[in-house]
Tab-separated table of C-alpha atoms and ligand atoms in Angstrom:
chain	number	residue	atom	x	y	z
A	2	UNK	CA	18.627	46.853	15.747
A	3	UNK	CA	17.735	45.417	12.401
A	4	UNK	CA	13.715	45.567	11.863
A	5	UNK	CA	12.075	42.526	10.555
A	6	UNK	CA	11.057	42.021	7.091
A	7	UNK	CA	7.892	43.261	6.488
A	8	UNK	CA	6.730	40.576	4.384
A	9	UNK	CA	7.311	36.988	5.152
A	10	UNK	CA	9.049	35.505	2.086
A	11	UNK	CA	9.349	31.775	2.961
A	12	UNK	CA	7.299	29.046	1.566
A	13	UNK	CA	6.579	26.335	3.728
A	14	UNK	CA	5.588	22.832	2.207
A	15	UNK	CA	4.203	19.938	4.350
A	16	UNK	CA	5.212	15.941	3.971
A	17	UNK	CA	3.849	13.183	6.333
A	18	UNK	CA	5.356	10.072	6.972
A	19	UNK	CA	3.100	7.661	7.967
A	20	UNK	CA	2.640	3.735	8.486
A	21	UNK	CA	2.287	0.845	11.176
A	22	UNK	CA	4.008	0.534	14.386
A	23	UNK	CA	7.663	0.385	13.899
A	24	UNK	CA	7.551	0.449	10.238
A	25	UNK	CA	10.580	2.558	9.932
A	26	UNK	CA	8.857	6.470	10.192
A	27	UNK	CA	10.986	7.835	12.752
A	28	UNK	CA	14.335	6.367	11.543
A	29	UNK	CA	13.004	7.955	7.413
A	30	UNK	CA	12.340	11.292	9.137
A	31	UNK	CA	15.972	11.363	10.694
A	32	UNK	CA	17.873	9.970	7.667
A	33	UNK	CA	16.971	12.793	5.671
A	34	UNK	CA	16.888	15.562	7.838
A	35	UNK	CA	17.448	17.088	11.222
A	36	UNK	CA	14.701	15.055	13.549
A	37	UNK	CA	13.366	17.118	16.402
A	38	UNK	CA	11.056	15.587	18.342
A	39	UNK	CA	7.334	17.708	18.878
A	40	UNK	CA	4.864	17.671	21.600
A	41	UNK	CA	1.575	18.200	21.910
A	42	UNK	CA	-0.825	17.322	24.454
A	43	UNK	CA	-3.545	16.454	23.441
A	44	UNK	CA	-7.472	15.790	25.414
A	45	UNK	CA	-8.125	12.454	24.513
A	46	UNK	CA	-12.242	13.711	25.654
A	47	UNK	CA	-12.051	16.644	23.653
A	48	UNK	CA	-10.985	14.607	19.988
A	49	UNK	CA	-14.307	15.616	18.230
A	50	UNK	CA	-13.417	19.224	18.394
A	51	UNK	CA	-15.340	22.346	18.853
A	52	UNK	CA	-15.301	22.096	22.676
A	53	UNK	CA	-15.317	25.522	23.935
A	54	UNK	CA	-15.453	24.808	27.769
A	55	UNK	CA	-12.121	26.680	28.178
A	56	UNK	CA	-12.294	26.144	32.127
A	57	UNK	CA	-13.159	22.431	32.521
A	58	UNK	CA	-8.979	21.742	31.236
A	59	UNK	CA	-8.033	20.782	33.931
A	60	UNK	CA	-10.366	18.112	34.569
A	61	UNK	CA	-10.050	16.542	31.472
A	62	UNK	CA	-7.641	13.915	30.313
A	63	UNK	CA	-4.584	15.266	28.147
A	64	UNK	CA	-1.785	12.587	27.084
A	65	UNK	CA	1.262	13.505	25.278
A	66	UNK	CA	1.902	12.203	22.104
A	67	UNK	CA	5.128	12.571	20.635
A	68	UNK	CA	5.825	13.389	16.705
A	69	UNK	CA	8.680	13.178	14.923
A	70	UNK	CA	9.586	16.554	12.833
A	71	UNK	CA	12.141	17.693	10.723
A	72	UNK	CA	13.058	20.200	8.422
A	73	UNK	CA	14.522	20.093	4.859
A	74	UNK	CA	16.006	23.406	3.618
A	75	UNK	CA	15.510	23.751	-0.005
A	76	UNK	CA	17.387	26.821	-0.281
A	77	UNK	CA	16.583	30.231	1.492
A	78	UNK	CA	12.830	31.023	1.538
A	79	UNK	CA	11.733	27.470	0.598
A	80	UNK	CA	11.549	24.918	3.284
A	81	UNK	CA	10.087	21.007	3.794
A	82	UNK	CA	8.397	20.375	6.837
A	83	UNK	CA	8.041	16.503	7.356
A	84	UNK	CA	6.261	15.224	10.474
A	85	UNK	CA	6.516	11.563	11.344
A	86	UNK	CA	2.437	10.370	12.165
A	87	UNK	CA	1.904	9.119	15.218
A	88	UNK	CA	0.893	5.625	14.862
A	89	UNK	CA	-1.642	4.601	17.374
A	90	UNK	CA	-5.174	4.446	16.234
A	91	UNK	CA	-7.035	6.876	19.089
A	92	UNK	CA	-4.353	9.430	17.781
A	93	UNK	CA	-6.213	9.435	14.437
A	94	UNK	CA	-7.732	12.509	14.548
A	95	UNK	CA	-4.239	14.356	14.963
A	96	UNK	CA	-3.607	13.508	11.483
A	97	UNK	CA	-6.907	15.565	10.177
A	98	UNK	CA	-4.921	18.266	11.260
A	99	UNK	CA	-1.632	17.221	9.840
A	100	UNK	CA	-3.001	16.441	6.532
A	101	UNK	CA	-4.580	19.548	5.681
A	102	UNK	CA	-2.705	21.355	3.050
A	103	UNK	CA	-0.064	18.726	3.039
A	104	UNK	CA	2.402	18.405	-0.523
A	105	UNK	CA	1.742	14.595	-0.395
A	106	UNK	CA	2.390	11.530	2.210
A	107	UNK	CA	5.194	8.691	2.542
A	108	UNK	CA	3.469	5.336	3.795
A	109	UNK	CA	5.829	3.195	4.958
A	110	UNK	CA	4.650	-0.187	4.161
A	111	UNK	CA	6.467	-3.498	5.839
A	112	UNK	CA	5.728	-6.779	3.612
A	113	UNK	CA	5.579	-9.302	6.644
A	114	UNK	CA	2.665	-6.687	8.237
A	115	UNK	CA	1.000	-5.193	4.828
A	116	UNK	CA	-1.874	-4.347	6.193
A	117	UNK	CA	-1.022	-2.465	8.901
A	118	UNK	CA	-0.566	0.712	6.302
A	119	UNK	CA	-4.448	-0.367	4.913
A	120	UNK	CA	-5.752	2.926	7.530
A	121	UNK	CA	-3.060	5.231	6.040
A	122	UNK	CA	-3.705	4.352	2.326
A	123	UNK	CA	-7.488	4.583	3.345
A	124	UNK	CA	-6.621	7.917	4.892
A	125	UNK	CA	-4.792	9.459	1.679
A	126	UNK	CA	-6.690	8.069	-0.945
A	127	UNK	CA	-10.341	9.534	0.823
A	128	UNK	CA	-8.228	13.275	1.220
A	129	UNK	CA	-7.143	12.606	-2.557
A	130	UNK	CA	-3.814	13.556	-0.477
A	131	UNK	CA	-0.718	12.432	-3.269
A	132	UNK	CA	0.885	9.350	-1.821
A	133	UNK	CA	3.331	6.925	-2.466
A	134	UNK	CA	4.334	3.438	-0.571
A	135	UNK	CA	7.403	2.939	0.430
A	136	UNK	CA	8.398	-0.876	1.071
A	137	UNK	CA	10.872	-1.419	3.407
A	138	UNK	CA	12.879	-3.864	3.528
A	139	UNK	CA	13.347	-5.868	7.002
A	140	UNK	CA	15.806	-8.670	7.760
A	141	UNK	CA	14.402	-12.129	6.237
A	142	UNK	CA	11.729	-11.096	4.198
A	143	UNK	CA	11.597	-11.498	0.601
A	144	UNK	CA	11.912	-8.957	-1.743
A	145	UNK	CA	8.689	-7.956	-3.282
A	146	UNK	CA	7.739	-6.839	-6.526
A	147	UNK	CA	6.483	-3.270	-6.507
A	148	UNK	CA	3.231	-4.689	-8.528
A	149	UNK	CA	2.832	-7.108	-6.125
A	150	UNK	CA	2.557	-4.709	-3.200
A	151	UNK	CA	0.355	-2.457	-5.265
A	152	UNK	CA	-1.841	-5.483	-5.909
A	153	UNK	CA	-2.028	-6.779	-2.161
A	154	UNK	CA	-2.966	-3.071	-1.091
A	155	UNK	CA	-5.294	-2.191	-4.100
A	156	UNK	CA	-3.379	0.729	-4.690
A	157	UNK	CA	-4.527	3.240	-7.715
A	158	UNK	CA	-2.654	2.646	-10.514
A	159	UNK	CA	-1.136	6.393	-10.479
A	160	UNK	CA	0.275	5.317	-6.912
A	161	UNK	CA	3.829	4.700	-7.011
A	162	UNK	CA	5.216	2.510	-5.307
A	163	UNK	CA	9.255	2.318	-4.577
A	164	UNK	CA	11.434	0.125	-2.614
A	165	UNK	CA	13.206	1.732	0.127
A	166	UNK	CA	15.607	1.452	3.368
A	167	UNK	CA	14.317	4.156	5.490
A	168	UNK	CA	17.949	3.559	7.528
A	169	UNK	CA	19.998	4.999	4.159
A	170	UNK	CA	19.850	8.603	3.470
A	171	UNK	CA	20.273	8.267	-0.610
A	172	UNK	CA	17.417	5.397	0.095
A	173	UNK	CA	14.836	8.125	1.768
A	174	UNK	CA	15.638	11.145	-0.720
A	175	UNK	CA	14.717	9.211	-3.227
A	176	UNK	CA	11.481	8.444	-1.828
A	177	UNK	CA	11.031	11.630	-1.248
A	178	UNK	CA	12.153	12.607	-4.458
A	179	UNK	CA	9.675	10.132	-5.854
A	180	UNK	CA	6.749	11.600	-3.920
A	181	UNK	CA	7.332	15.314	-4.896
A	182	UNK	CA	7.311	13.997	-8.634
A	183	UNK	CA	4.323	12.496	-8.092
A	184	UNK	CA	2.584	15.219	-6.289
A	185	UNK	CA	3.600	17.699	-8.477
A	186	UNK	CA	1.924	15.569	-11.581
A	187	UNK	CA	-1.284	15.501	-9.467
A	188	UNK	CA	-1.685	18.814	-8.455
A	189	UNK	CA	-0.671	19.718	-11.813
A	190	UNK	CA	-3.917	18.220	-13.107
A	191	UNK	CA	-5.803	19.652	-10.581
A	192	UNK	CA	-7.335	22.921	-11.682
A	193	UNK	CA	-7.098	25.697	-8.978
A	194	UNK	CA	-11.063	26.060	-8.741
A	195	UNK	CA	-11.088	22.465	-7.249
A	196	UNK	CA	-8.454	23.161	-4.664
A	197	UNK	CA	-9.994	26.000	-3.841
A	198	UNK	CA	-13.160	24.611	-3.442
A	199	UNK	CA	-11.473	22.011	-1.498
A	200	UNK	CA	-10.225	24.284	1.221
A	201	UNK	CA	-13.205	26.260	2.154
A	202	UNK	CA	-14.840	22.680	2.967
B	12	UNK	CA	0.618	16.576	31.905
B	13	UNK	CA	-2.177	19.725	32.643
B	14	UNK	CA	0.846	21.757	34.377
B	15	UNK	CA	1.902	23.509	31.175
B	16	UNK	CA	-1.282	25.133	30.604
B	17	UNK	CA	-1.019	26.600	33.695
B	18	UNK	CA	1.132	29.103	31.743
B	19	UNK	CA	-1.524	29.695	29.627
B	20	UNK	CA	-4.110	30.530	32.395
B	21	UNK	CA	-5.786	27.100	31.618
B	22	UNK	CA	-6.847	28.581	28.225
B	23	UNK	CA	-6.736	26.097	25.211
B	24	UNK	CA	-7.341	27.160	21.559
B	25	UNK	CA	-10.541	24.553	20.238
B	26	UNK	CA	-9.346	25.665	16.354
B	27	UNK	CA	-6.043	25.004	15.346
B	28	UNK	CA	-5.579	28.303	13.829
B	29	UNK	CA	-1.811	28.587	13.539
B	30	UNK	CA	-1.087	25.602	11.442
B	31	UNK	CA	2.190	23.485	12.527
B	32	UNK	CA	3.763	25.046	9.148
B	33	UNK	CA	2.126	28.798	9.572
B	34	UNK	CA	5.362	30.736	9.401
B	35	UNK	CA	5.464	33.581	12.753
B	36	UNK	CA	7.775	36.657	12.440
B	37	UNK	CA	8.187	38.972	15.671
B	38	UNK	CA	7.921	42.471	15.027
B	39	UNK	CA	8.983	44.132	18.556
B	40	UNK	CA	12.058	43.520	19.764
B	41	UNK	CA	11.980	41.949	23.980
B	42	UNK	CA	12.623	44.733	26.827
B	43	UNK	CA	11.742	44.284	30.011
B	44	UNK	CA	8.885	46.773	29.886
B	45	UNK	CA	7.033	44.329	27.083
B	46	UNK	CA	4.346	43.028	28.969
B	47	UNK	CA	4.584	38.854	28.033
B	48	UNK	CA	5.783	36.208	30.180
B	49	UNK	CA	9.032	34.548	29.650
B	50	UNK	CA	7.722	31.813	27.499
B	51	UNK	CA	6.278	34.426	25.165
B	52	UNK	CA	9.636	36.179	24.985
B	53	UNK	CA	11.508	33.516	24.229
B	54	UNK	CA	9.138	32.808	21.207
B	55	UNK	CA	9.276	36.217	20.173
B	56	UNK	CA	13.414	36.285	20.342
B	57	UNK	CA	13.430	32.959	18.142
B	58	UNK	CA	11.295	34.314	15.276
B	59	UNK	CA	12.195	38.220	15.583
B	60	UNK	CA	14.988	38.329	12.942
B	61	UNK	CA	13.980	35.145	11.081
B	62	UNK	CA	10.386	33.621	10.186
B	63	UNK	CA	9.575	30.015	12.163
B	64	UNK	CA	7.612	28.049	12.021
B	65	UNK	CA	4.891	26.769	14.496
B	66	UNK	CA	6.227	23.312	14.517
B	67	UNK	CA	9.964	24.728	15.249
B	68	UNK	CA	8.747	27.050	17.716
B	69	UNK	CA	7.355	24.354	19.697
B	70	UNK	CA	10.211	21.899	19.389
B	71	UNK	CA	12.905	25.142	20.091
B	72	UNK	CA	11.034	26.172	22.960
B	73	UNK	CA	9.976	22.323	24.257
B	74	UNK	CA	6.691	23.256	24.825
B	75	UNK	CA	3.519	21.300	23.353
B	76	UNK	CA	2.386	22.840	20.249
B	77	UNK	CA	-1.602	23.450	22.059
B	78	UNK	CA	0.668	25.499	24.590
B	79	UNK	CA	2.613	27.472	22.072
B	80	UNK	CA	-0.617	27.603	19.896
B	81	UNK	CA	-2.221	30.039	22.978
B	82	UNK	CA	0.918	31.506	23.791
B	83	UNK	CA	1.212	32.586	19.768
B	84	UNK	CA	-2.635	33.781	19.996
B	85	UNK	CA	-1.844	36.548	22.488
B	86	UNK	CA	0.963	37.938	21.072
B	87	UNK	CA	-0.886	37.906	17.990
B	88	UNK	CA	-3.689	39.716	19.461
B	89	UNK	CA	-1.050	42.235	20.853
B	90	UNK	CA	-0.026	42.435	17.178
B	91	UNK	CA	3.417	41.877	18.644
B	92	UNK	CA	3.810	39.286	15.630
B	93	UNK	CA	2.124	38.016	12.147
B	94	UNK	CA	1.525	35.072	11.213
B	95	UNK	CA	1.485	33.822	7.617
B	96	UNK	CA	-0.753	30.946	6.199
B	97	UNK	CA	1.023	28.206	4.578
B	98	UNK	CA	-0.082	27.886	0.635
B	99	UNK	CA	-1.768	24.954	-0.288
B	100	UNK	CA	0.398	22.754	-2.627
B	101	UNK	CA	-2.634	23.729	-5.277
B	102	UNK	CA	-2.295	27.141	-5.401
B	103	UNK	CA	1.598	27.287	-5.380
B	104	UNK	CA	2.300	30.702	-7.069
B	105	UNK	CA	4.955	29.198	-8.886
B	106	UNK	CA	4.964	25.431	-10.866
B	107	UNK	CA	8.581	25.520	-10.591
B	108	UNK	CA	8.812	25.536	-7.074
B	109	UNK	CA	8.226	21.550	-7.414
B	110	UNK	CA	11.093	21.049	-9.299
B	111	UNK	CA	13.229	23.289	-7.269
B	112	UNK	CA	12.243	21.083	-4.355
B	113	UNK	CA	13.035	17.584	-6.312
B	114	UNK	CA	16.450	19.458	-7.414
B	115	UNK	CA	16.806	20.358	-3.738
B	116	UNK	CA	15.954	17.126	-2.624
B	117	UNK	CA	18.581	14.950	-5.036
B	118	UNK	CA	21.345	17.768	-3.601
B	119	UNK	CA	21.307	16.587	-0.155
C	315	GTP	N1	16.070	-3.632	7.898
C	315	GTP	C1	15.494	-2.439	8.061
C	315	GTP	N2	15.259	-2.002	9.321
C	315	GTP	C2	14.656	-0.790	9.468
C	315	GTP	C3	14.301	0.006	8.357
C	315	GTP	N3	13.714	1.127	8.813
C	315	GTP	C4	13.699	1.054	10.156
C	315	GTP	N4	14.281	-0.108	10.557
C	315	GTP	C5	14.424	-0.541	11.944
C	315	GTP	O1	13.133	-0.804	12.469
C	315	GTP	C6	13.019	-0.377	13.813
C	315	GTP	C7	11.825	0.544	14.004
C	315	GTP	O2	12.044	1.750	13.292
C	315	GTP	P1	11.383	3.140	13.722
C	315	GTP	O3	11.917	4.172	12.787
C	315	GTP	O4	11.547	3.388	15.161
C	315	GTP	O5	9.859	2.852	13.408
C	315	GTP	P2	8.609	3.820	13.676
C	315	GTP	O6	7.700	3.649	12.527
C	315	GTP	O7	9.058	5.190	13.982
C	315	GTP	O8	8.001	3.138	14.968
C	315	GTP	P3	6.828	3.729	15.931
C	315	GTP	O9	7.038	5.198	16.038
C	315	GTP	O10	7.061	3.003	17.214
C	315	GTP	O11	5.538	3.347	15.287
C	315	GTP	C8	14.357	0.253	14.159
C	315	GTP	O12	15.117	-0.667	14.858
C	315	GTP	C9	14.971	0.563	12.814
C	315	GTP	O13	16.391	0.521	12.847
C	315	GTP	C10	14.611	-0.505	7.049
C	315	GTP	O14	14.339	0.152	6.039
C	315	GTP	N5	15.200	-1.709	6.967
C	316	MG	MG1	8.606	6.399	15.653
């Protein structure tokens, strides 16, 4: 029997899709890659953390929350995680967890409900997590300029902001694509002592 | 919705120390003398002869990631696996690795 490597060689990079209800994040997560649906259960009592009451589990309330997840093979040793956020607001704390260390973020933005992505652009922009909008495009809505959505949301103006149809493949890679350009100029300009810095918290 | 950490002795993990992208590698191989429960076997066969992640350990195994989280802790502890941290985008060691990624991306 073959032993295992002794070093782990893979790189592992993080995306989030995030958004309003039914804005499209589940249906962007599959086009692009394989979607696996991931559990966790989660104690709604125990969302501020540090509880260390390990027998009192059972007692407690634990819902399931579902999250979409799939995985983009760059080549061998170099993966893209991307994890669909769940959208209900009491699940907000999940996303602490999600965001930490995360490339950059997709928020799915519909025009006829704009500010349902206000929390998630709030949520980036605080983390100085790399974003971009992605404005989908729903039957009988008009199409909007990409200014005009970055005006209505009062996006930075180093936000991109790209038209999409999270149902197309070639339509989500390129958001993608468009994120991981823009994350890679913003952690460029980052200098390592700040990230650094940022981690330890 | 408790019943699956009954498996885990009703143990959860307050940190999330294994991040969803923390990549796991087994390094003992399953006989039935290993002392782990079949849940913890069958997470040790999926990352023995290739690296997983967290997240795909969970959604391979179809247990919630809190569960797998504990499960992963004790075979840690039995140093029966290791665990990598993911790198923060920051401190990538490479700046091509980006650019690989967009390439890799437009390639699909
Ligand atoms: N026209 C159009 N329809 C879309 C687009 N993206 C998603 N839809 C449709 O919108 C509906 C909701 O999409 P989902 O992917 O389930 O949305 P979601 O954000 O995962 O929803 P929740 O997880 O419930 O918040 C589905 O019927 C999709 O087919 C799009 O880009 N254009
Ligand atoms: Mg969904």
């Amino acid at each position: 029997m073959d032993s295992a490597p002794s070093e782990i060689p893979r790189l592992a990079l993080k995306i989030l899709v995030a958004g309003g209800f039914g804005v499209g994040k589940t249906t962007l997560v599959g086009a692009v890659s394989e979607i696996r649906p991931l559990r966790t259960e989660e104690q709604l009592t125990a969302a501020g953390r540090g509880v260390d009451d390990l027998g009192g589990v059972e007692r407690k309330t634990t819902t399931t929350v579902a999250m979409d997840f799939g995985r983009i093979t760059v080549r061998d040793g170099l993966a893209v995680y991307l994890f669909g956020t769940p959208g209900q607001d009491r699940f907000w704390f999940l996303w602490d967890e999600l965001a930490t260390g995360a490339l950059g973020a997709v928020v799915l933005a519909d025009t006829r409900r704009l500010t349902d992505c206000f929390p998630a652009v709030d949520f980036f922009e605080r983390r100085d997590i790399p974003f971009v909008v992605a404005v989908n495009r729903f039957a009988g809505t008009r199409d909007f300029r990409p200014d005009e959505v970055s005006r209505a949301l009062d996006l930075d103006a180093g936000t991109p902001v790209v038209r999409c149809d999270a149902r197309q493949r070639a339509s989500g890679k390129q958001v993608l694509v468009a994120l991981v350009e823009h994350a890679s100029t913003v952690h460029a300009a980052r200098t390592p002592v700040d990230a650094v810095v940022g981690e330890a918290r | 919705m408790v019943r699956p950490y009954t498996m885990t002795g009703g143990r959860t993990r307050p940190e999330p120390e294994f991040d969803l992208i923390a990549l796991v590698v087994g390094d003992v191989d399953v006989t039935p003398e290993l002392p782990v429960g079949p849940e913890q076997a069958a997470l040790l066969r999926l990352c023995r002869a290739n690296a997983l992640s967290v997240a795909e350990l969970a959604a391979e195994t179809d247990l919630p990631v809190g569960v797998v989280r504990v499960l992963l802790g004790d075979l840690l502890d039995a140093e029966y696996i290791r665990v990598s941290r993911p790198v923060p985008p920051a401190l990538l060691p490479d700046e091509h690795i980006l650019q690989e990624v967009i390439d890799g991306l437009r390639a699909l």
